[in-house]
Coordinates of C-alpha atoms in Angstrom, one line a residue:
X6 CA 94.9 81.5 68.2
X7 CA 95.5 82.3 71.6
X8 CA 94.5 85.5 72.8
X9 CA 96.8 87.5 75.9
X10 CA 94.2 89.6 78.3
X11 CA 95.9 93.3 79.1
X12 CA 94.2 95.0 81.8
X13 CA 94.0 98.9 81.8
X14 CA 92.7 101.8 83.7
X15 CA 90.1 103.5 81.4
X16 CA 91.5 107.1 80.9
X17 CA 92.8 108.4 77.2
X18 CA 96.8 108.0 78.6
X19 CA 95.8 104.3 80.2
X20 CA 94.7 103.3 77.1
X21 CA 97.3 104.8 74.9
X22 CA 99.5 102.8 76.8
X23 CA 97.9 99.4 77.3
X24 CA 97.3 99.5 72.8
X25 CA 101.0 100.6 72.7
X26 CA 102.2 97.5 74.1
X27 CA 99.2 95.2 72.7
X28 CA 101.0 96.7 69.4
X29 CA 104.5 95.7 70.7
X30 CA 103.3 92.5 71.3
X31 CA 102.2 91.5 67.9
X32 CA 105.1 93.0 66.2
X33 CA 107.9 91.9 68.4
X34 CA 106.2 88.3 70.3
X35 CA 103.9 87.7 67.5
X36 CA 101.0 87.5 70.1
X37 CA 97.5 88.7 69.8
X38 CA 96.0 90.5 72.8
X39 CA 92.9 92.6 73.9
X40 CA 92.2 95.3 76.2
X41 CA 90.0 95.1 79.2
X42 CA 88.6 97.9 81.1
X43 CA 89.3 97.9 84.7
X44 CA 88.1 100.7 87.1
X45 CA 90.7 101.4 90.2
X46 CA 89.8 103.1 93.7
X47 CA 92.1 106.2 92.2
X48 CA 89.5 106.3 89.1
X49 CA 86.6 105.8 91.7
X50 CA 87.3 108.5 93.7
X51 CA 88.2 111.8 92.3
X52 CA 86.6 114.2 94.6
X53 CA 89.8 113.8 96.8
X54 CA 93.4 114.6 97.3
X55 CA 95.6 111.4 96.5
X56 CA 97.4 111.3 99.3
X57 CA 93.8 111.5 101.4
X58 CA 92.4 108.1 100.1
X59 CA 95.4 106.6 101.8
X60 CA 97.3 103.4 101.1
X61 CA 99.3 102.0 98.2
X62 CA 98.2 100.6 94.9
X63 CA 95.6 103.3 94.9
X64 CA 95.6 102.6 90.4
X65 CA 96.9 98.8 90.4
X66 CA 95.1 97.2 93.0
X67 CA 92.0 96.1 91.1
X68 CA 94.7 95.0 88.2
X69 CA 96.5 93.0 90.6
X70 CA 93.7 90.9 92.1
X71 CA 92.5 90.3 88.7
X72 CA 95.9 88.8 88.1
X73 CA 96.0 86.8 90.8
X74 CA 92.5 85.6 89.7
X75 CA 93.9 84.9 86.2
X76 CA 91.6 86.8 85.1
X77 CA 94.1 89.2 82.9
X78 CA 97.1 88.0 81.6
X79 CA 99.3 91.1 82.1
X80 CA 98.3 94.7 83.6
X81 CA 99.8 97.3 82.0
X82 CA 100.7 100.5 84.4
X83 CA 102.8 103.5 84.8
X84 CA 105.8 102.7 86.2
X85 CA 105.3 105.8 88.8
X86 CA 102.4 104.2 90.1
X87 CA 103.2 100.7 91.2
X88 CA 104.1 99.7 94.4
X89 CA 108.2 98.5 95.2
X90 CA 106.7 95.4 97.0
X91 CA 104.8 93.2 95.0
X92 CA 101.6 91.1 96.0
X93 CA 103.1 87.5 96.4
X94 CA 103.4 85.9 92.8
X95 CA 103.3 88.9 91.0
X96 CA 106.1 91.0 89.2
X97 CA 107.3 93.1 86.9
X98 CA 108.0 91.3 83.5
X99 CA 109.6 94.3 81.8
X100 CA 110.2 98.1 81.9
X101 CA 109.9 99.8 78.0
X102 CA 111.8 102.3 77.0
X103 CA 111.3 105.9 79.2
X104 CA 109.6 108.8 77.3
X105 CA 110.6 111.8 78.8
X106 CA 110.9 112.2 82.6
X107 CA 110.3 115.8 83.1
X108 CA 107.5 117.5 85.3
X109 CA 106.1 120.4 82.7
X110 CA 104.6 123.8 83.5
X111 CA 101.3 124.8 81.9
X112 CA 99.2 128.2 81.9
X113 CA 96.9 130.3 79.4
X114 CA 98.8 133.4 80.7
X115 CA 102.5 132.8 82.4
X116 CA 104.7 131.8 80.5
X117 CA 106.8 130.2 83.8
X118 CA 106.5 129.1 87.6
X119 CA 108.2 132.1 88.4
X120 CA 106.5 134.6 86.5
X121 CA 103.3 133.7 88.4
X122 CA 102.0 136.1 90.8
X123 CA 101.9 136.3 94.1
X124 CA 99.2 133.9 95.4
X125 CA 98.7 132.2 92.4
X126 CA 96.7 129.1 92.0
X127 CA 99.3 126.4 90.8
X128 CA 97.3 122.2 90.3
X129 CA 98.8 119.2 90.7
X130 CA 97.9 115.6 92.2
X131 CA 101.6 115.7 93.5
X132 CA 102.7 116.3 97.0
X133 CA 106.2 115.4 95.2
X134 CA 105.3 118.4 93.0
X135 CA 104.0 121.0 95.5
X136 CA 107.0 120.1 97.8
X137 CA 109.4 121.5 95.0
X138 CA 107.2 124.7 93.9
X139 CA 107.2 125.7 97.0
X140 CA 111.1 125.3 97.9
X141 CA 110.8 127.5 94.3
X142 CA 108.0 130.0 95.8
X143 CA 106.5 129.4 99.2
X144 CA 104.0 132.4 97.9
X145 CA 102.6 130.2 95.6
X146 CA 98.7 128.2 96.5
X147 CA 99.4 124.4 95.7
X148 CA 95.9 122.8 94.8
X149 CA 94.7 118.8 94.3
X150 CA 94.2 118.6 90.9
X151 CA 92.0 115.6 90.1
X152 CA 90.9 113.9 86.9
X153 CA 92.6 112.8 83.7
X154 CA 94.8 115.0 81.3
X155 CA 92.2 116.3 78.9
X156 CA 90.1 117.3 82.5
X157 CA 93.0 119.0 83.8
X158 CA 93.5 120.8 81.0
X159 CA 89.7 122.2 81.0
X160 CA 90.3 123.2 84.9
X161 CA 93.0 125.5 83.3
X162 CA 91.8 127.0 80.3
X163 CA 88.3 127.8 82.2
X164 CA 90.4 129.9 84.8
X165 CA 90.3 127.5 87.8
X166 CA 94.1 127.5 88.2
X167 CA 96.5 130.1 86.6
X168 CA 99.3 127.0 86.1
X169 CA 98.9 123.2 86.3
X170 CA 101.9 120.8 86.7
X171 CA 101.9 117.8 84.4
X172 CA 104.3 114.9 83.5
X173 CA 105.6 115.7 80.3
X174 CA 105.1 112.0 78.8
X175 CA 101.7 111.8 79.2
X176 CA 101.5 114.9 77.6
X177 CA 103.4 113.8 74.0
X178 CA 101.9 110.4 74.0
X179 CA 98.6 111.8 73.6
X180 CA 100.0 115.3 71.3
X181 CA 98.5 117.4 73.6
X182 CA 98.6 121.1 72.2
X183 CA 96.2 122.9 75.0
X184 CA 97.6 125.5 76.8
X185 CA 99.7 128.8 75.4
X186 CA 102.3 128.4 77.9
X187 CA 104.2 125.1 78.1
X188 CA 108.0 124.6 79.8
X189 CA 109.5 121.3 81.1
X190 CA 111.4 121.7 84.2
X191 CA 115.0 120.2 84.0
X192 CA 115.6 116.8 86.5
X193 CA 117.5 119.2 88.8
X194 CA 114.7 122.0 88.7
X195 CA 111.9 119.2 89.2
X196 CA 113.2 115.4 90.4
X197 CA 111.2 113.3 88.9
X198 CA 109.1 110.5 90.6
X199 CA 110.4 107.2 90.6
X200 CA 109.7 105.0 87.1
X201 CA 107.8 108.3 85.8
X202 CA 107.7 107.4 81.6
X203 CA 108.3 104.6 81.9
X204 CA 105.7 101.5 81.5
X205 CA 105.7 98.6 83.6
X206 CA 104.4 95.6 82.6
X207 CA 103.2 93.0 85.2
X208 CA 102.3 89.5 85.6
X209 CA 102.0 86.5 87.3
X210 CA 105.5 85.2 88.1
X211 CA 104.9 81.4 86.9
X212 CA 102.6 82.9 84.0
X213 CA 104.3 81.0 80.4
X214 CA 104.4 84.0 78.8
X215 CA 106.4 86.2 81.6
X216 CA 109.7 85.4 79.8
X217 CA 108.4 85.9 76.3
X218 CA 107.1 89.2 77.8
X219 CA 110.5 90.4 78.8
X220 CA 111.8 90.7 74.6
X221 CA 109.2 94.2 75.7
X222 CA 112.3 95.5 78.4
X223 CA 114.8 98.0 77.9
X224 CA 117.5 97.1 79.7
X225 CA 119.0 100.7 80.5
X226 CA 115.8 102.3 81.4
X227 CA 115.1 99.3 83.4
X228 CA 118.8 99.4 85.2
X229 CA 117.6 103.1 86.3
X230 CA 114.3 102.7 87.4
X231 CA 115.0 99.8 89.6
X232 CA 117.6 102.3 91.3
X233 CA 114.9 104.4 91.9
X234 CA 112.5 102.0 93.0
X235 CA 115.2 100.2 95.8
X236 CA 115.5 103.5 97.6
X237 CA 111.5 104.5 97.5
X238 CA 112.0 100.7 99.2
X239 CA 114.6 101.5 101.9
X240 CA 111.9 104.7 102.6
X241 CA 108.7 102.8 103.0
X242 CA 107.3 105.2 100.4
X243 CA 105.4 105.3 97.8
X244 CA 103.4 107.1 94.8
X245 CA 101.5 109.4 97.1
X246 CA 104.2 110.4 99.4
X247 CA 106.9 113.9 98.5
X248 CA 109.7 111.8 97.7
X249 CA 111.1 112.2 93.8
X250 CA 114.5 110.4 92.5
X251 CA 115.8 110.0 89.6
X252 CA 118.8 107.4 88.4
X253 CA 120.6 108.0 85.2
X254 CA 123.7 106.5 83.4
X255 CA 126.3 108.2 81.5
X256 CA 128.6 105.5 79.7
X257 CA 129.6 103.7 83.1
X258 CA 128.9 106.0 85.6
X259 CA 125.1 106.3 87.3
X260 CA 124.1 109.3 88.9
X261 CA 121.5 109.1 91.9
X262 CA 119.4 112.3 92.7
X263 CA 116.8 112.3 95.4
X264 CA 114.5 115.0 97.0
X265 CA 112.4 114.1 99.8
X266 CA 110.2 117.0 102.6
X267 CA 107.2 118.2 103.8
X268 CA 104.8 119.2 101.1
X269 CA 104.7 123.0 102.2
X270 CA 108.6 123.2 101.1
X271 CA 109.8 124.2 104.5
X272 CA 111.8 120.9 105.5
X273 CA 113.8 119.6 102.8
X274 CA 116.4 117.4 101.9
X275 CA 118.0 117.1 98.4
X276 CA 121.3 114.8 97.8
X277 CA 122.9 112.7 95.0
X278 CA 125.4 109.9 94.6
X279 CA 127.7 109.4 91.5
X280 CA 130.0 106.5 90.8
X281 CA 130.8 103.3 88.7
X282 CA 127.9 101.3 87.5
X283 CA 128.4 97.8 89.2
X284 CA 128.1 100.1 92.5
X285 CA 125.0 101.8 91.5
X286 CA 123.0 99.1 94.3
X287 CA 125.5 100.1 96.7
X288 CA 125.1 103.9 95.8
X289 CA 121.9 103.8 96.8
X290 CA 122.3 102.3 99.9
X291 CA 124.7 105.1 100.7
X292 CA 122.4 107.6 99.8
X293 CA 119.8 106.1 102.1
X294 CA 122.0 106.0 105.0
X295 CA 122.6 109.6 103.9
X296 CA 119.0 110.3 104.0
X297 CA 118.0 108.7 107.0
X298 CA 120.8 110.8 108.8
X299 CA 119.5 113.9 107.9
X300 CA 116.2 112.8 109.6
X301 CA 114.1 111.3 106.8
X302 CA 111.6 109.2 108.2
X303 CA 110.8 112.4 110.7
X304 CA 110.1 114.3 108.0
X305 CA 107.6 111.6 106.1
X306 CA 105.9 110.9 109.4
X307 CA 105.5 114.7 109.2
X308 CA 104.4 114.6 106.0
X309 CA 101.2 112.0 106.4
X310 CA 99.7 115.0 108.8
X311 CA 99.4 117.1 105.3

């Protein structure tokens, strides 16, 4: 029987992810897959901020040459961190389902971001994330925070940080417990970054399987998280830039909410679009335009001197 190749970053949550669709796969294609291992420059290089190794793709870049190679049949990433242009012959075959979106707080000794003291130590790989702390509390010290969950988590609990930001879906697919304090910011406390819990699965275009691989998409989440992906698009931006969005439907209306500034929180701009469904494309150009008015590209040029 023919065996599908998933390649996966090696980390506890990568892995989680890439089995949780090898499992979909069997029960819902009737296909048999395997995992391989693939090491990207973001897993290489962990003595440095993200946004310091430069360049998109930093975890899919490896994946996607292997694709084009045909050496995998289908890399399995988290939505947040794939790029919204595609290497020529490759997309997205399907979007799953999104876990939960939120950013959550975490500390051994506060139970919230603003309970912290003055000068505390907050972690986080996220310029997206620091930007909105410090709109919340410019007294707060924003820190890279490098390394997978259970790492983190050690950084914390030894005393390295008083309070770490994590994405809450990484955090209940792999049951973390850890930490005494734990609080999930709402979407308008904390926009989310584009895709974030959601899965993306991607392939060769012309591979015979990408159709039989899109039985795996939810429609809805995928509906939303293309929103968020067009207007990261109309930006230039991507993973490692402090831009967060978030699309979501309520019966047949969509509702667009974007935060974009300079990673210290001093300039700023949050805005949202609600409307009819069949406009949500159009929405979002009209929140660019929006955007771009306000001076958005000033500020992200800014923003690359961080």
């Amino acid at each position: 029987m023919e065996k599908l190749v998933i390649g996966s970053r090696g980390s506890e949550l990568a892995l989680w992810q890439a089995n949780h669709i090898k499992e979909r796969l069997k029960k819902e294609c009737s296909m048999e897959s395997e995992i391989q291992i693939v090491k990207t420059t973001g897993d290489k290089i962990l003595d440095a901020p993200l946004n310091k190794i430069g360049g998109k793709g930093l975890f899919t870049k490896e994946l996607e040459e292997l694709l084009l190679k045909g050496a995998i049949d289908l890399a399995v990433h988290s939505l947040k961190d794939v790029p919204v242009v595609f290497e020529k012959g490759l997309d997205l075959a399907c979007i799953t389902k999104r876990a939960d979106v939120r950013d959550t707080f975490l500390s051994v000794k506060f139970p919230d971001l603003m309970s912290l003291p003055k000068g505390a130590k907050v972690g986080t790989t996220s310029l997206r994330r620091s930007m909105q702390i410090k709109l919340k509390r410019q007294d707060l010290d924003t820190e890279s925070l490098r390394g997978n969950v259970q790492t983190r988590l050690k950084k914390l609990e030894c005393g390295e940080f008083d309070a770490i930001i994590l994405a809450e879906a990484g955090l209940c697919r792999l049951n973390v417990q850890g930490a005494k304090y734990r609080k999930a910011f709402s979407v308008e406390e904390m926009i989310p970054s584009m895709g974030q819990g959601a899965l993306g699965v991607e392939m060769l275009k012309n591979h015979k399987h990408f159709i039989t691989l899109q039985k795996l998409n939810d429609e809805e989440s995928a509906f939303c998280c293309h929103l968020e992906r067009e207007f990261i698009k109309g930006l230039n931006g991507g993973c490692q830039i402090p831009i967060g969005v978030h699309a979501s439907l309520m019966g047949d209306k969509v509702k667009i909410r974007a935060v974009l500034g300079l990673p210290n929180g001093k300039e700023v701009i949050t805005k949202e679009k609600q409307g009819d469904k069949t406009k949500a494309f159009d929405l979002v150009q009209e929140l660019l335009e929006e955007f771009l008015q306000s001076g958005a590209k000033e500020i992200l040029e800014k923003a690359q001197l961080f």
